PDB file of C-alpha atoms in Angstrom:
ATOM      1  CA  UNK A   1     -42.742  44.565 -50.510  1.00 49.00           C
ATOM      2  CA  UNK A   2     -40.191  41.849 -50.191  1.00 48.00           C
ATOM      3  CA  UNK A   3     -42.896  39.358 -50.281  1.00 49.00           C
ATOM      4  CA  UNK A   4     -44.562  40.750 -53.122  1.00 48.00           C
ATOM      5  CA  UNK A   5     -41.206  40.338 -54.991  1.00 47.00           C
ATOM      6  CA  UNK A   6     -41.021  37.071 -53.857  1.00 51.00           C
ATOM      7  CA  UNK A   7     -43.987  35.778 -55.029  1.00 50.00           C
ATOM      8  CA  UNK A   8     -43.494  37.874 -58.080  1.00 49.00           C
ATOM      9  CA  UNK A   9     -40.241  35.455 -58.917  1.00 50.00           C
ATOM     10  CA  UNK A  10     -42.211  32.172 -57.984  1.00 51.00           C
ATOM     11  CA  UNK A  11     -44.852  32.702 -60.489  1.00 48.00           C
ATOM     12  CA  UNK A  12     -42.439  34.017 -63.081  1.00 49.00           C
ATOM     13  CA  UNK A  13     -40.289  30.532 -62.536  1.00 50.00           C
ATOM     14  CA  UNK A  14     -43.547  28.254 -62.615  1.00 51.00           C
ATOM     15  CA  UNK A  15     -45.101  29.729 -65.885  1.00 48.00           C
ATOM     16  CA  UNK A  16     -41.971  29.155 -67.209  1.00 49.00           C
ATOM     17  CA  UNK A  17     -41.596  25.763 -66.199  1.00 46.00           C
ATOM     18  CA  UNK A  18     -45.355  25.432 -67.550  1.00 46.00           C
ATOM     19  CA  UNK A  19     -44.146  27.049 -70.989  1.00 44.00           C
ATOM     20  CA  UNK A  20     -41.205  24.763 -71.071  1.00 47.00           C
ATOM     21  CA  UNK A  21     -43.061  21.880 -70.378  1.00 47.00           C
ATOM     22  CA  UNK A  22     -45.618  22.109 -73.285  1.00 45.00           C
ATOM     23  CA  UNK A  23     -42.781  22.648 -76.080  1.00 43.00           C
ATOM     24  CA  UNK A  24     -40.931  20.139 -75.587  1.00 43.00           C
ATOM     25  CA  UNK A  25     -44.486  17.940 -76.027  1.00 42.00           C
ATOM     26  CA  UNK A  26     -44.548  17.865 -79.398  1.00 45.00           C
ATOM     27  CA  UNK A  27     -40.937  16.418 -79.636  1.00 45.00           C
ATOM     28  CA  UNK A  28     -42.432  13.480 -77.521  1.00 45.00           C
ATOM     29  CA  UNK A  29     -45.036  13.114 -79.557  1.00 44.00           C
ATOM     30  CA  UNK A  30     -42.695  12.637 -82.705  1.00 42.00           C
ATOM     31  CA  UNK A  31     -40.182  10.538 -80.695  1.00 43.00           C
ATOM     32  CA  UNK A  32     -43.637   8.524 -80.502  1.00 44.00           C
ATOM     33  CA  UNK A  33     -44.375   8.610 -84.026  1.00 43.00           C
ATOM     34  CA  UNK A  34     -40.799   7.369 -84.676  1.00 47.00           C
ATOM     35  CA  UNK A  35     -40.763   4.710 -82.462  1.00 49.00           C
ATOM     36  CA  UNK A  36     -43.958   3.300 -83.356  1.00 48.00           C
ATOM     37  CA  UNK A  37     -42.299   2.831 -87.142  1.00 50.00           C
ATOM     38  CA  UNK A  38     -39.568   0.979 -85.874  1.00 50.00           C
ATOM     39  CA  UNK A  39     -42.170  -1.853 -85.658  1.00 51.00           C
ATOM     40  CA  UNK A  40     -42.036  -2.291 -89.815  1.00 52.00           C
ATOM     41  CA  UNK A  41     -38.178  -2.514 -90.111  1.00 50.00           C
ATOM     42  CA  UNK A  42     -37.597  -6.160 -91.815  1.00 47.00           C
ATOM     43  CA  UNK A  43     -33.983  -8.074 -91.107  1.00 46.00           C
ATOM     44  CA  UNK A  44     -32.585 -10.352 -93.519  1.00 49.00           C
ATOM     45  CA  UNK A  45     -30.440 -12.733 -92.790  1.00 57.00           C
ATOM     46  CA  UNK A  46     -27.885 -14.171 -94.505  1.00 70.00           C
ATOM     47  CA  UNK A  47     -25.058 -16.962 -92.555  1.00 84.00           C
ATOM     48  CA  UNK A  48     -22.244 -14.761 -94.951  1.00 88.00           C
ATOM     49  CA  UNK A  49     -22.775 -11.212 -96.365  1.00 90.00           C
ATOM     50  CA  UNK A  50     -20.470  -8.912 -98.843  1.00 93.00           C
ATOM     51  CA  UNK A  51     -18.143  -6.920 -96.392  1.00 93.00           C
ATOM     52  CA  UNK A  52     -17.597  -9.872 -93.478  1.00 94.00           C
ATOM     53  CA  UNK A  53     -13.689 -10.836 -92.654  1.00 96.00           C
ATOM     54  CA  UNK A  54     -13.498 -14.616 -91.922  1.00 96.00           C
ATOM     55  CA  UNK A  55     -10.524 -16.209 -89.698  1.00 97.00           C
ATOM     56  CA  UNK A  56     -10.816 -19.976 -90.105  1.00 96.00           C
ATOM     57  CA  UNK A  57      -8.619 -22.628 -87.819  1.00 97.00           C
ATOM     58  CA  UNK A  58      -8.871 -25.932 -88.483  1.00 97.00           C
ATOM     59  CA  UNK A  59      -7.482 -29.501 -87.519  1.00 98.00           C
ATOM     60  CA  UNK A  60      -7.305 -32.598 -90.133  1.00 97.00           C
ATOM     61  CA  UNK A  61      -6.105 -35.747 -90.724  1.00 97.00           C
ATOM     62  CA  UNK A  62      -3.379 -36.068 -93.842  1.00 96.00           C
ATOM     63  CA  UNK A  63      -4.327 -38.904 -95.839  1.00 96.00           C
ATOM     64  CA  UNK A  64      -1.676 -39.831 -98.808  1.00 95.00           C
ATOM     65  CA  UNK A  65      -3.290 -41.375-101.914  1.00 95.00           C
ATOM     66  CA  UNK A  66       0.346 -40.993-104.118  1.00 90.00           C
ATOM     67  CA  UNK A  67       2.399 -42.164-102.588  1.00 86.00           C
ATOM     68  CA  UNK A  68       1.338 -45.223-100.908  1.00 83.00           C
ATOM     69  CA  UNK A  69       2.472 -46.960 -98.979  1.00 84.00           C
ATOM     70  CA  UNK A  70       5.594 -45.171 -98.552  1.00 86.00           C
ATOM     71  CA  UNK A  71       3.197 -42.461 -96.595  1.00 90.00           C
ATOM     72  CA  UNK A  72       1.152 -43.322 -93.519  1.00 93.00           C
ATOM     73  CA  UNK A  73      -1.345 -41.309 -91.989  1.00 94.00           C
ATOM     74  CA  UNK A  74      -0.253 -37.831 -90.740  1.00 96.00           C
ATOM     75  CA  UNK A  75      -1.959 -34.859 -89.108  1.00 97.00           C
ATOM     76  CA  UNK A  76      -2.545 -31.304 -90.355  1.00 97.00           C
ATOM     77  CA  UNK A  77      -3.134 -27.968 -88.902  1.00 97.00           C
ATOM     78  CA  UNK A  78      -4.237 -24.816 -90.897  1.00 97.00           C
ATOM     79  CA  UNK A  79      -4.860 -20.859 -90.142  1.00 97.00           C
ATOM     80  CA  UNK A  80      -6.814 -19.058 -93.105  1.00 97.00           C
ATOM     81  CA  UNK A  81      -8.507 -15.523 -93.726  1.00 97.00           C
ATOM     82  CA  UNK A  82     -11.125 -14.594 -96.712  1.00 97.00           C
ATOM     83  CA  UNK A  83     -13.070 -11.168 -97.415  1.00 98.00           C
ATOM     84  CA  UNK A  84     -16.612 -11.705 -99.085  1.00 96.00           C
ATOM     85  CA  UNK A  85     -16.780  -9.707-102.131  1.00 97.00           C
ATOM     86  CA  UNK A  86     -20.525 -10.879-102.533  1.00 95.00           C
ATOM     87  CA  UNK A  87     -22.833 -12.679-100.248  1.00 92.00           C
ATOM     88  CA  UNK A  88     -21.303 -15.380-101.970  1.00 95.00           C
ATOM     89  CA  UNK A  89     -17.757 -15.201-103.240  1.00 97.00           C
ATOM     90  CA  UNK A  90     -14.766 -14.793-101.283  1.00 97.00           C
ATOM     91  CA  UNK A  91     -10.567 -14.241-101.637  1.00 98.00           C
ATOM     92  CA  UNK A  92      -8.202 -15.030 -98.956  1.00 98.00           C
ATOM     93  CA  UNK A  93      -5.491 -16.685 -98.098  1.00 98.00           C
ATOM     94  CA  UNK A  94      -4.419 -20.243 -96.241  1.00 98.00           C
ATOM     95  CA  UNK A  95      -1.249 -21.188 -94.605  1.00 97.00           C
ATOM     96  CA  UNK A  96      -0.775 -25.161 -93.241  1.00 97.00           C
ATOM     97  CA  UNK A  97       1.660 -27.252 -91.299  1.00 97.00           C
ATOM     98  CA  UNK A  98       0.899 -30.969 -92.800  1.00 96.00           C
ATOM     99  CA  UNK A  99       3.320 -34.222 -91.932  1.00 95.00           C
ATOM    100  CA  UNK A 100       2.720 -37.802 -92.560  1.00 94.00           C
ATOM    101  CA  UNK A 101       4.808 -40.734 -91.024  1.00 92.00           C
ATOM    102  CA  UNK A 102       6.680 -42.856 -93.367  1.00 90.00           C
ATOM    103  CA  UNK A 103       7.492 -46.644 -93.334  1.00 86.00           C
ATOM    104  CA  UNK A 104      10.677 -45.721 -92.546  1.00 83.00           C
ATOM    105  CA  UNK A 105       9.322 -44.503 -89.229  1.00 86.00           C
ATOM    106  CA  UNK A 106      10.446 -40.977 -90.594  1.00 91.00           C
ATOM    107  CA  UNK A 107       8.303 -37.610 -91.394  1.00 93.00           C
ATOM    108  CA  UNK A 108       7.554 -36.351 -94.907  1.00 92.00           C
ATOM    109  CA  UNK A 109       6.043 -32.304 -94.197  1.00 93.00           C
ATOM    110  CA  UNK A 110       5.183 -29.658 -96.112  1.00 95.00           C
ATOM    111  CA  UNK A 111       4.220 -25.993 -95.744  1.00 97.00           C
ATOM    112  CA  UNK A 112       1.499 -25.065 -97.836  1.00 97.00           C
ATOM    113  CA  UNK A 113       0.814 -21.010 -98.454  1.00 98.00           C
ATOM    114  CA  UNK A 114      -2.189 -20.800-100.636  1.00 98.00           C
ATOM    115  CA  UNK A 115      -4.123 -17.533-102.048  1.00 98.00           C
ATOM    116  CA  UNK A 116      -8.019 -18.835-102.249  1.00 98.00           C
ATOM    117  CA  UNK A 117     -10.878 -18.070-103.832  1.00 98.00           C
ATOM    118  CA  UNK A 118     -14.165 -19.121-102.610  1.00 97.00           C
ATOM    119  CA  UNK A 119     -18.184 -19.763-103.999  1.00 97.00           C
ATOM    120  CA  UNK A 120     -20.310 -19.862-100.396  1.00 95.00           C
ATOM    121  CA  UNK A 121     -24.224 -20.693-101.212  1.00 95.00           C
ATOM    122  CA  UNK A 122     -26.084 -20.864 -97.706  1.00 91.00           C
ATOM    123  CA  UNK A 123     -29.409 -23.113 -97.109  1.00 92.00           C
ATOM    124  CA  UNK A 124     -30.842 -21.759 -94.022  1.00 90.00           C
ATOM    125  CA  UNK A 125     -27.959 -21.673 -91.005  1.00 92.00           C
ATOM    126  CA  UNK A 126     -25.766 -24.051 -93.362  1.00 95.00           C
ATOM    127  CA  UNK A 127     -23.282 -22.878 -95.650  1.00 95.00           C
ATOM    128  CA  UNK A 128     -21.611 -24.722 -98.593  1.00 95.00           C
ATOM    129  CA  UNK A 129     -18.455 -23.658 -99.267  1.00 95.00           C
ATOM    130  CA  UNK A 130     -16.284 -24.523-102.420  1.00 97.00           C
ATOM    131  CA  UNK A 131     -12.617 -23.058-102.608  1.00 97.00           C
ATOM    132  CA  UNK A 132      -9.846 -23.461-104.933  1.00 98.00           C
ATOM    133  CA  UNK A 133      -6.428 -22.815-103.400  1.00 98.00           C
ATOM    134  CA  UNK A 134      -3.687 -22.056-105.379  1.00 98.00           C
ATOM    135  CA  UNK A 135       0.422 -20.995-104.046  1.00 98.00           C
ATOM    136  CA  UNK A 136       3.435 -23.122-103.236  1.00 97.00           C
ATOM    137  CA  UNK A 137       4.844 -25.840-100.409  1.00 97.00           C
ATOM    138  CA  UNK A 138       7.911 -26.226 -98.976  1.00 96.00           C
ATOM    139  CA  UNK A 139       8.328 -29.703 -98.498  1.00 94.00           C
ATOM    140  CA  UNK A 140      10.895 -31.116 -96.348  1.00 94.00           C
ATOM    141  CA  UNK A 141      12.203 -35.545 -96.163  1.00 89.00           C
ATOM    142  CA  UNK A 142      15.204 -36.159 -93.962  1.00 88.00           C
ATOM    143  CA  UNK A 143      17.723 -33.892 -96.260  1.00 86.00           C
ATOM    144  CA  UNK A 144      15.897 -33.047 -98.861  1.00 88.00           C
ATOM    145  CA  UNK A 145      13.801 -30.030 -99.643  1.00 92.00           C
ATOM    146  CA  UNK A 146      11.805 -28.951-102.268  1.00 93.00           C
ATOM    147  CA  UNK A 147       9.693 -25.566-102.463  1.00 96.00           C
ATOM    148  CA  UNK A 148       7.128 -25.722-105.731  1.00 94.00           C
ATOM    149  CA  UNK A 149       4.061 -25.293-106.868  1.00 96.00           C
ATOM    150  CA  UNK A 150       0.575 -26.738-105.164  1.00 97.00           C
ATOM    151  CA  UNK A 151      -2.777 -26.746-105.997  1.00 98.00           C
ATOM    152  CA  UNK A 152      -5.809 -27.359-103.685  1.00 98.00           C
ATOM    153  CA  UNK A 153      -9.878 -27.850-104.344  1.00 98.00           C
ATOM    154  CA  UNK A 154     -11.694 -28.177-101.165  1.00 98.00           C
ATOM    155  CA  UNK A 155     -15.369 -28.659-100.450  1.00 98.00           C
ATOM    156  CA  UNK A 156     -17.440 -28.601 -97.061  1.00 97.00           C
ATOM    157  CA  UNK A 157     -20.383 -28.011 -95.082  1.00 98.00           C
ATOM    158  CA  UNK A 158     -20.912 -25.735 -91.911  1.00 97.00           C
ATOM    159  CA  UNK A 159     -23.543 -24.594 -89.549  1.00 96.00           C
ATOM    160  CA  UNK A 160     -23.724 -21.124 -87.974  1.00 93.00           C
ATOM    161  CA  UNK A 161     -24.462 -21.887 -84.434  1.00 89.00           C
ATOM    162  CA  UNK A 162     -24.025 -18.877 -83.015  1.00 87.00           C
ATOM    163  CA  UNK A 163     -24.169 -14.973 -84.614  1.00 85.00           C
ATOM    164  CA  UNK A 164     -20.354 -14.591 -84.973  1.00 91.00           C
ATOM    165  CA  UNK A 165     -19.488 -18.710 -85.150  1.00 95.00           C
ATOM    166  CA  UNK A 166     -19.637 -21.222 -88.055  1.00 96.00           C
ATOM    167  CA  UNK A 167     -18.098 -24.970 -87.471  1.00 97.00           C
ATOM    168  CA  UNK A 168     -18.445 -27.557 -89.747  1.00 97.00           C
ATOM    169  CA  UNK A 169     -16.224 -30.126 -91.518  1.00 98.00           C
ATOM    170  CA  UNK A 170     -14.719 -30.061 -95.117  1.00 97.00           C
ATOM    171  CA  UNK A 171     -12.219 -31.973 -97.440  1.00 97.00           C
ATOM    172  CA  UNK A 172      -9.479 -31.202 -99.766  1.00 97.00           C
ATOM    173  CA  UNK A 173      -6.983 -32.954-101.681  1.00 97.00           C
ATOM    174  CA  UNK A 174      -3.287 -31.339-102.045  1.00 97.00           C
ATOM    175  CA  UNK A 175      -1.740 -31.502-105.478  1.00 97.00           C
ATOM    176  CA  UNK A 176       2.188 -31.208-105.588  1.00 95.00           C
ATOM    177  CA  UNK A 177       3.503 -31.243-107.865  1.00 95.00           C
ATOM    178  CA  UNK A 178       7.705 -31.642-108.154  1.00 92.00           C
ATOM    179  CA  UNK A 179       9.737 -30.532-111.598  1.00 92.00           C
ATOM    180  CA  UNK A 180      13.216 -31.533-112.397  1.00 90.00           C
ATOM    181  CA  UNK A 181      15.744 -30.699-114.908  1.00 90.00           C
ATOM    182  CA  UNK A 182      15.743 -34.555-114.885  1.00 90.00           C
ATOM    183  CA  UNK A 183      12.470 -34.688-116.072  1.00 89.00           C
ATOM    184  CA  UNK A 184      12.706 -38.782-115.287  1.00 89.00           C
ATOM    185  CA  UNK A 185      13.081 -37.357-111.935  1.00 87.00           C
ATOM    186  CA  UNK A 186       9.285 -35.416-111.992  1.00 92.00           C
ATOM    187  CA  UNK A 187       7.082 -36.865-109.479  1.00 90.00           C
ATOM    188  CA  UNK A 188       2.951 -35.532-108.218  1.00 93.00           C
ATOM    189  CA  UNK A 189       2.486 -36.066-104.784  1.00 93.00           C
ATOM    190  CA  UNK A 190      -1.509 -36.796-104.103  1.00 96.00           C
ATOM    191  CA  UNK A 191      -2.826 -35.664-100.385  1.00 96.00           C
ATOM    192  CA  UNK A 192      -6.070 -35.704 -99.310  1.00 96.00           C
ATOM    193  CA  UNK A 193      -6.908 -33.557 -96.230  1.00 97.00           C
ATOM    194  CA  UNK A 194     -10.811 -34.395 -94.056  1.00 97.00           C
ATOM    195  CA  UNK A 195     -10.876 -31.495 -91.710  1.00 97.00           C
ATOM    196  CA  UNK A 196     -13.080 -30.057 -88.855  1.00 97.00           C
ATOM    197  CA  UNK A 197     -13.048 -26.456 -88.796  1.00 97.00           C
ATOM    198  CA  UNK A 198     -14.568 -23.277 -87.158  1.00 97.00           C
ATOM    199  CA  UNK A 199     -15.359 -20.062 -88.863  1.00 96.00           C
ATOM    200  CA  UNK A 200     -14.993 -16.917 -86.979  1.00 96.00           C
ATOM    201  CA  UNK A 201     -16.678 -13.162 -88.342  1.00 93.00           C
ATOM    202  CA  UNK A 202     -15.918 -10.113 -87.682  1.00 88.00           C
TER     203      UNK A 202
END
């Protein structure tokens, strides 16, 4: 009897292991059908799309045009951030330490802290990007100090070398302006910028 029961139990467990076994078929055979679409889904690329956060670090030589040739040759470094609106427009922000050697042997710097807005049209893996910075500088000779208004236009060219990674070079020049009640006094300071840069998304 106890081996009738047994065998009883075996054959109730292995038809429904059997059963089991052919319903969950047709959910295989529509994981199938699924997976064989996946083989039309299309990518398309684009080196900047709507949505992406850039960070952007960049080194650069400071080249005075006004005055000269009071200014020499300086250095620059710069930290900026900009959100694409578009595929192709961006707003952010740039903040720069900038210094340039006088005749004197002294240092002439300035703080630029810009809001930006950029145009970014892309040829293949390159991008062109076109900004126009606009904020204020605090500008610092020996003991005197100004803070005022600056104005930037910068142009340049990168490549996207890898899928979060764009480096490339670009060029700016700083307007600064300086306003007196002396208006004898008023002055524009003219520095151009050449940078090389790299672009980081996320």
């Amino acid at each position: 009897m106890k081996r009738i029961l047994s065998i009883t139990v075996l054959l109730l467990l292995a038809c429904t292991f059997i059963f089991a076994q052919e319903e969950t078929l047709p959910q295989d055979n529509s994981v199938a059908i699924d997976e064989s679409n996946e083989s039309e889904v299309t990518f398309d690329f684009h080196v900047l799309k709507k949505g992406d956060t850039l960070l952007n670090l960049n080194l650069a030589l400071s080249l005075p045009i006004r005055p000269t040739p009071q200014l020499k040759i300086g250095g620059e470094l710069s930290i900026g951030f900009a959100y694409m609106l578009t595929d192709m427009i961006s707003v952010g922000s740039e903040a720069s330490f900038s210094y340039n050697s006088t005749i004197g042997n002294n240092i002439l710097y300035f703080i630029p802290i810009l809001a930006t807005v950029g145009f970014h049209p892309t040829i293949g893996n390159f991008e062109i990007s076109a900004k126009l910075s606009l904020g204020g500088a605090f500008e610092n000779y020996l003991d005197r100090s100004y803070f005022g208004l600056t104005i930037k236009p910068e142009v340049g060219v990168y490549y996207k070398f890898f899928a979060d990674w764009l480096i490339g070079v670009s060029g700016g020049l700083f307007i600064l302006p300086q306003w007196y009640r002396d208006s004898s006094k008023n002055y524009t300071s003219l520095i151009t910028d050449i940078k090389i840069g790299a672009k980081y998304l996320f």
